[in-house]
CSV table of C-alpha atoms in Angstrom, one decimal:
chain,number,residue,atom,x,y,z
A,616,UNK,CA,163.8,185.2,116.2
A,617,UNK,CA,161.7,188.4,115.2
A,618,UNK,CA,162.8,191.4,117.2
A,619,UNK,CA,159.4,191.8,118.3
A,620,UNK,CA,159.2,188.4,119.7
A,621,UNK,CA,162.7,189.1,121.3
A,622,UNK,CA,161.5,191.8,123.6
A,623,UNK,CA,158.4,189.9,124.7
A,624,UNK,CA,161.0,187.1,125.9
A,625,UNK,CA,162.3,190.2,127.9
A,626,UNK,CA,159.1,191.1,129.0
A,627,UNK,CA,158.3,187.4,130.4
A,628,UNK,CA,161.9,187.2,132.0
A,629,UNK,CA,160.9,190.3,133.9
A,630,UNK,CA,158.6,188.1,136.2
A,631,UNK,CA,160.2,184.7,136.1
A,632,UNK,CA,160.6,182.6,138.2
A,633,UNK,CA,159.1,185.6,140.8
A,634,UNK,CA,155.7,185.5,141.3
A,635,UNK,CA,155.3,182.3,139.0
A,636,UNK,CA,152.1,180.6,139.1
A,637,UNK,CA,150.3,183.8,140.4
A,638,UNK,CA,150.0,185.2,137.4
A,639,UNK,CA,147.2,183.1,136.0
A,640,UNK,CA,144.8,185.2,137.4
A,641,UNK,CA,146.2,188.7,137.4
A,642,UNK,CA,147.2,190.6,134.5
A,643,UNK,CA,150.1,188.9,132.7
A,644,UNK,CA,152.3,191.8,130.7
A,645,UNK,CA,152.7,189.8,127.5
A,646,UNK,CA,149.1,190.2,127.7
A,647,UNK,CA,149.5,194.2,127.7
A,648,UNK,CA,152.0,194.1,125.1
A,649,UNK,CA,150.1,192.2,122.8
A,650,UNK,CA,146.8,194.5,123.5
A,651,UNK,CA,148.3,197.8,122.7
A,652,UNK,CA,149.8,196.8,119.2
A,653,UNK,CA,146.4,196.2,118.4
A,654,UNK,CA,145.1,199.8,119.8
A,655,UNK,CA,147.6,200.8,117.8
A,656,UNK,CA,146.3,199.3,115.0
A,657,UNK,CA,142.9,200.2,115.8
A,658,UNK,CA,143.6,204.1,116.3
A,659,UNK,CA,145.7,204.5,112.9
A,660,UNK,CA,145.0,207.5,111.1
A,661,UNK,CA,145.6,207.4,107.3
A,662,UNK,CA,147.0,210.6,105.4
A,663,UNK,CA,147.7,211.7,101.9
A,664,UNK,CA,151.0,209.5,101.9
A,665,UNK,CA,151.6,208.4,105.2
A,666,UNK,CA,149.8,206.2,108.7
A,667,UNK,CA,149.9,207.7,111.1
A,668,UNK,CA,149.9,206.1,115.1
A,669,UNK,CA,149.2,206.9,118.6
A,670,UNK,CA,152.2,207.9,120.2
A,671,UNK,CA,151.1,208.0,124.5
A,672,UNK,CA,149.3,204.6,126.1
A,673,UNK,CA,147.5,205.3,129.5
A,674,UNK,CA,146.9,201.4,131.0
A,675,UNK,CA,144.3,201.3,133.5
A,676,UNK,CA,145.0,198.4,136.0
A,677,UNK,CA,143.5,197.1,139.1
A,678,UNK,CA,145.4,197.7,141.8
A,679,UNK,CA,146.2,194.6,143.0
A,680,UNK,CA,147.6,194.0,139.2
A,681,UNK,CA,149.4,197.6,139.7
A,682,UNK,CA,151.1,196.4,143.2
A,683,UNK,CA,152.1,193.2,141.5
A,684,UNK,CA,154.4,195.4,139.5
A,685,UNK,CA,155.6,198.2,141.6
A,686,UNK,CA,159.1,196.9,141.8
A,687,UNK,CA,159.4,196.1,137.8
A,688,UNK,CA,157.2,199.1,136.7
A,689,UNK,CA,159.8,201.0,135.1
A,690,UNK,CA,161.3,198.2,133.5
A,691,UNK,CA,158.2,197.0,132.0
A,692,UNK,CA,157.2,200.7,130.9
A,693,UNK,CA,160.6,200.5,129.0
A,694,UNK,CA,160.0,197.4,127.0
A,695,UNK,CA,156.3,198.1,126.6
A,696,UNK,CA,157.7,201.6,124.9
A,697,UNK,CA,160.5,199.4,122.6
A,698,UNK,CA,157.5,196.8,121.8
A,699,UNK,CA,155.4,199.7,120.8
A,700,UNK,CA,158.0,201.7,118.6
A,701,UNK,CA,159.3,198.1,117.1
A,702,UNK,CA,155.9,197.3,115.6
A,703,UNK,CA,155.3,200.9,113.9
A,704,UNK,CA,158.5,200.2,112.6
A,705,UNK,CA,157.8,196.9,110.9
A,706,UNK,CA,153.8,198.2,110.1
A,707,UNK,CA,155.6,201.8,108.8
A,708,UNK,CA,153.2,204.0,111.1
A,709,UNK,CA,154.4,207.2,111.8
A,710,UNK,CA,154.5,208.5,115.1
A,711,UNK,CA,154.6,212.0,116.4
A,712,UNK,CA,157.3,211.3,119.1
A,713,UNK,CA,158.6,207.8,120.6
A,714,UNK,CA,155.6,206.1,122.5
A,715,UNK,CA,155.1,206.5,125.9
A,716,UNK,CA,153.2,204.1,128.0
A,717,UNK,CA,151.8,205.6,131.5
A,718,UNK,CA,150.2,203.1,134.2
A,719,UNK,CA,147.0,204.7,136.0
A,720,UNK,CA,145.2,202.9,138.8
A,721,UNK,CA,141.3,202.1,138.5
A,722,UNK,CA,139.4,201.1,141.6
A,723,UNK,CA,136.4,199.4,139.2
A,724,UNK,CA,139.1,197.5,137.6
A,725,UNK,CA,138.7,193.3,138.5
A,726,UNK,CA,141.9,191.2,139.2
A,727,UNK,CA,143.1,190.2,135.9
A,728,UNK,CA,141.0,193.4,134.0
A,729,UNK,CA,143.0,196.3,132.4
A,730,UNK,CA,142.0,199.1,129.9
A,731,UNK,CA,144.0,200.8,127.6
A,732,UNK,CA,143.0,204.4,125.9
A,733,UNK,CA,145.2,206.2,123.3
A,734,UNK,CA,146.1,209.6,122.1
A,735,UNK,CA,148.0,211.4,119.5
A,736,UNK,CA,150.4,214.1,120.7
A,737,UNK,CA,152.5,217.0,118.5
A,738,UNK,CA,156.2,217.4,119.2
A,739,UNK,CA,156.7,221.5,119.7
A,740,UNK,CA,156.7,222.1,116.0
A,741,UNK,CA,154.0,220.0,114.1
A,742,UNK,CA,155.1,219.1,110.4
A,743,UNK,CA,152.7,219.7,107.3
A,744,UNK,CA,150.1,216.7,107.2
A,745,UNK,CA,150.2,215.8,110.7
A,746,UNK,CA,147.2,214.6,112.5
A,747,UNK,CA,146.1,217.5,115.4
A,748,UNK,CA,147.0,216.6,118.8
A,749,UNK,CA,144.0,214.9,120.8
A,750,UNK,CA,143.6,217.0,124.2
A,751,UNK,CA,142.3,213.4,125.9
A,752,UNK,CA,142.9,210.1,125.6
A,753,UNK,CA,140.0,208.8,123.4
A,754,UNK,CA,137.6,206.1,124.8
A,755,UNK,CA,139.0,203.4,127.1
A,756,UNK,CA,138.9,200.1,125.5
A,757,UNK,CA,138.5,197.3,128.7
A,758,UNK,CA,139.6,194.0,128.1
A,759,UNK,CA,137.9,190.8,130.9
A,760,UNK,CA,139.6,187.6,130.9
A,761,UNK,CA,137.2,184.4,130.8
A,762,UNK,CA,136.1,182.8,134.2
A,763,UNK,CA,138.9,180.2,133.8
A,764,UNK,CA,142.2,180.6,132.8
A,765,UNK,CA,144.6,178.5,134.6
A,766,UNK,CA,145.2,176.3,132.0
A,767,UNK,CA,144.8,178.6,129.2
A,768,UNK,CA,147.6,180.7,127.3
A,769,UNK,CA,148.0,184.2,126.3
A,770,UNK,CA,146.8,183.3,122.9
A,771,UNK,CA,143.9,181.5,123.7
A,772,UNK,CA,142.8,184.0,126.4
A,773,UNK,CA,139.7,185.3,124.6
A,774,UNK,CA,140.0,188.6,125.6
A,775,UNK,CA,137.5,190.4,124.0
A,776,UNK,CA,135.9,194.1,123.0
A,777,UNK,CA,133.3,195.7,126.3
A,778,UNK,CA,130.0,196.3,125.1
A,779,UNK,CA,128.4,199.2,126.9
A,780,UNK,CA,125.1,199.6,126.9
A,781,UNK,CA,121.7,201.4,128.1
A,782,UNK,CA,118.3,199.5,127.8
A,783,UNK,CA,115.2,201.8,127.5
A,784,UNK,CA,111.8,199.6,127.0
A,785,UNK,CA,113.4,196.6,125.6
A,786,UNK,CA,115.3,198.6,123.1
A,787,UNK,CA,119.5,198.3,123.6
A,788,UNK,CA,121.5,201.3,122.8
A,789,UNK,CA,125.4,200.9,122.8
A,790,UNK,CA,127.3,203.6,123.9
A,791,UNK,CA,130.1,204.6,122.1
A,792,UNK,CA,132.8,207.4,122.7
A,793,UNK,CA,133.5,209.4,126.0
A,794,UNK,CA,129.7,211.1,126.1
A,795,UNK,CA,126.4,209.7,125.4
A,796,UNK,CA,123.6,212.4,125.7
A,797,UNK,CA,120.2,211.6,127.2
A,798,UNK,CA,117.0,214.3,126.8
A,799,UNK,CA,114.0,214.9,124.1
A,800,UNK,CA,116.6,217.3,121.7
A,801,UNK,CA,116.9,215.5,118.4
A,802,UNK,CA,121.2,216.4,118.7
A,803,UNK,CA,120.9,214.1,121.8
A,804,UNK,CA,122.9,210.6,121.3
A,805,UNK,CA,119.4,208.6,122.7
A,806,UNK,CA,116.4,210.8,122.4
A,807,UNK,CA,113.6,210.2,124.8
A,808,UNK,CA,110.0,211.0,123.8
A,809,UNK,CA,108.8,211.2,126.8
A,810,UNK,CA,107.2,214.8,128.2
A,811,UNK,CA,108.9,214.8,131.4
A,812,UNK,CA,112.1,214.7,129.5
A,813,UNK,CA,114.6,217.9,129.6
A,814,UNK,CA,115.6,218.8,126.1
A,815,UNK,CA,119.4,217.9,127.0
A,816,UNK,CA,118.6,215.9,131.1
A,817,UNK,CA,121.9,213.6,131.3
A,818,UNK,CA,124.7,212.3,130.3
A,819,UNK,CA,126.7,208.9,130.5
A,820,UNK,CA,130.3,210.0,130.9
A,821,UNK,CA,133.5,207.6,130.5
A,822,UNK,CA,136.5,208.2,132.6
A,823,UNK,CA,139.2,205.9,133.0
A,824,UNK,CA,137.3,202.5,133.4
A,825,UNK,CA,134.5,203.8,134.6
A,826,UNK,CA,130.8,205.4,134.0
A,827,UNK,CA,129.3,208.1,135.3
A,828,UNK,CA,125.4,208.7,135.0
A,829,UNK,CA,125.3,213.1,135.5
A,830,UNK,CA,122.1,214.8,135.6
A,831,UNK,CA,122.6,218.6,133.1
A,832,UNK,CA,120.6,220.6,135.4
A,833,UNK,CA,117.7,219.0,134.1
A,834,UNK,CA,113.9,220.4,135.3
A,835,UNK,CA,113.3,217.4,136.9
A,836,UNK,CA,116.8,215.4,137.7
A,837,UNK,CA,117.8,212.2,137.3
A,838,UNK,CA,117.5,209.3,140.1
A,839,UNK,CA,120.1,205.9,140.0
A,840,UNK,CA,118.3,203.0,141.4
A,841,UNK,CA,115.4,205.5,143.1
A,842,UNK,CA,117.7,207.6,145.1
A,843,UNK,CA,118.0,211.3,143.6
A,844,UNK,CA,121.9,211.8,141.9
A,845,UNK,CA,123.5,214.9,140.3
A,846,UNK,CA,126.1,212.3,139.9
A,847,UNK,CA,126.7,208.4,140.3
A,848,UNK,CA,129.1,205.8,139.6
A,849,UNK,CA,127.4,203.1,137.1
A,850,UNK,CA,127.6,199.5,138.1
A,851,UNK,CA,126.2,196.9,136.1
A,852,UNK,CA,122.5,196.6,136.2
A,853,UNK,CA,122.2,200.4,137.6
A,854,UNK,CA,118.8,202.0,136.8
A,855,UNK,CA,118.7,205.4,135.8
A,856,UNK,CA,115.8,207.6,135.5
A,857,UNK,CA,115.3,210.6,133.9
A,858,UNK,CA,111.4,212.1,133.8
A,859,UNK,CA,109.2,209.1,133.6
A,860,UNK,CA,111.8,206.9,131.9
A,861,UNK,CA,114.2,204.2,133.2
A,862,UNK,CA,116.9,202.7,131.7
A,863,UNK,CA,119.3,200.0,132.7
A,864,UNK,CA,122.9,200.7,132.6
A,865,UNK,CA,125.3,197.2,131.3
A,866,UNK,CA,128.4,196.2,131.3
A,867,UNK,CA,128.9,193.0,128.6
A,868,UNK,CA,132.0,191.1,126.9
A,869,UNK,CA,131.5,190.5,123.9
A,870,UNK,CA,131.1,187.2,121.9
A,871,UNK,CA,133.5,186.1,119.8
């Protein structure tokens, strides 16, 4: 048996035969092993001679999937951290330190919905060729289980990438990284030609899980869903308007 398959035996044992059947529908931890090898994967940086890794995990989870694992927490961060550092080990990435996995709590997290968001942080004395230390975790990805999954396993779970998106007159503009800028300035991330329009008006801002919509001291502000906002939550099918312009904030799974 593959050492990597070893410790996710260990993993499953943590929750035998203890809450059993229940989790179908939250957040299984095979499923968060599995998910942050692949942001791993996805966050590699190549060097001159070497790959390098992300070395700290922040996992977002609901908090009825964080309760489910208050008493095991510490023994699940453990073998999430072994899981992590065995599969650099068999890929050869490098890592800055050993991996670290911290668990946050997000209030817009579903039941059975968990994000992960990586970063790359220097020991006290970076080596020559190492990637700089990121000052924040990069952009939360947020995987959704299907409607049904009683019947379905881990590997045919489907869990797929988050598409997020605004809508301005028919035309869809996926957001991607931490800041998307709204205003008439051509540096802006979706440029509006509309008059009424500051140069740099708003911004869509990710943290944790979730989206912020925050007006930049615009000449004219910014409303969600007609009511006047410096700041706002987003929630799927959110309006936001900025001069005489509305778009539609979404939140979409995408197809595989």
């Amino acid at each position: 048996m593959s050492v990597l398959r070893n410790i996710e035996h260990k993993i499953e044992g943590l929750f035998e035969g203890v809450f059993g059947r229940a989790f179908r529908t939250h957040v299984q931890p095979v499923e968060l092993a599995r998910k942050l090898t692949k942001e791993m994967e996805d966050h590699r940086v190549v060097s001159v001679s070497r790959v390098y890794a992300p070395n700290e995990y922040s996992v977002y989870l609901s908090p009825s999937d964080r309760e489910q694992f208050t008493s095991y927490e510490d023994s699940l961060r453990t073998e999430l951290q072994d899981y992590l550092a065995e599969n650099a080990r068999r890929e050869r990435y490098e890592l800055l330190s050993s991996p670290e996995v911290v668990f946050e709590t997000d209030d817009d997290l579903e039941m059975g919905e968990f994000g992960i968001a990586t970063r790359m942080v220097q020991g006290p004395a970076p080596q020559p060729g190492e990637p700089p230390s990121q000052p924040e975790p990069g952009q939360t990805m947020v995987y959704r289980k299907p409607t049904e999954t009683e019947a379905v396993s881990v590997e045919e779970l489907g869990l797929g990438r988050e598409v997020v998106s605004l809508t301005v007159n028919g035309t869809k503009h996926e957001l991607e990284g931490i800041e998307t800028t709204i205003g008439r300035g051509k540096d802006c991330d979706i440029q509006l030609a509309d008059p009424n329009v500051s140069r740099r008006h708003a911004e869509i801002r990710q943290e944790g899980a979730a989206y912020w919509a925050v007006d930049l001291d615009s000449t004219n502000g910014m409303e969600v869903n007609g009511r006047r906002q410096k700041r706002a939550k987003l929630r799927q099918g959110d309006k936001i308007t900025v001069g005489s312009t509305e778009l539609v904030f979404r939140r979409e799974a995408e197809e595989e």
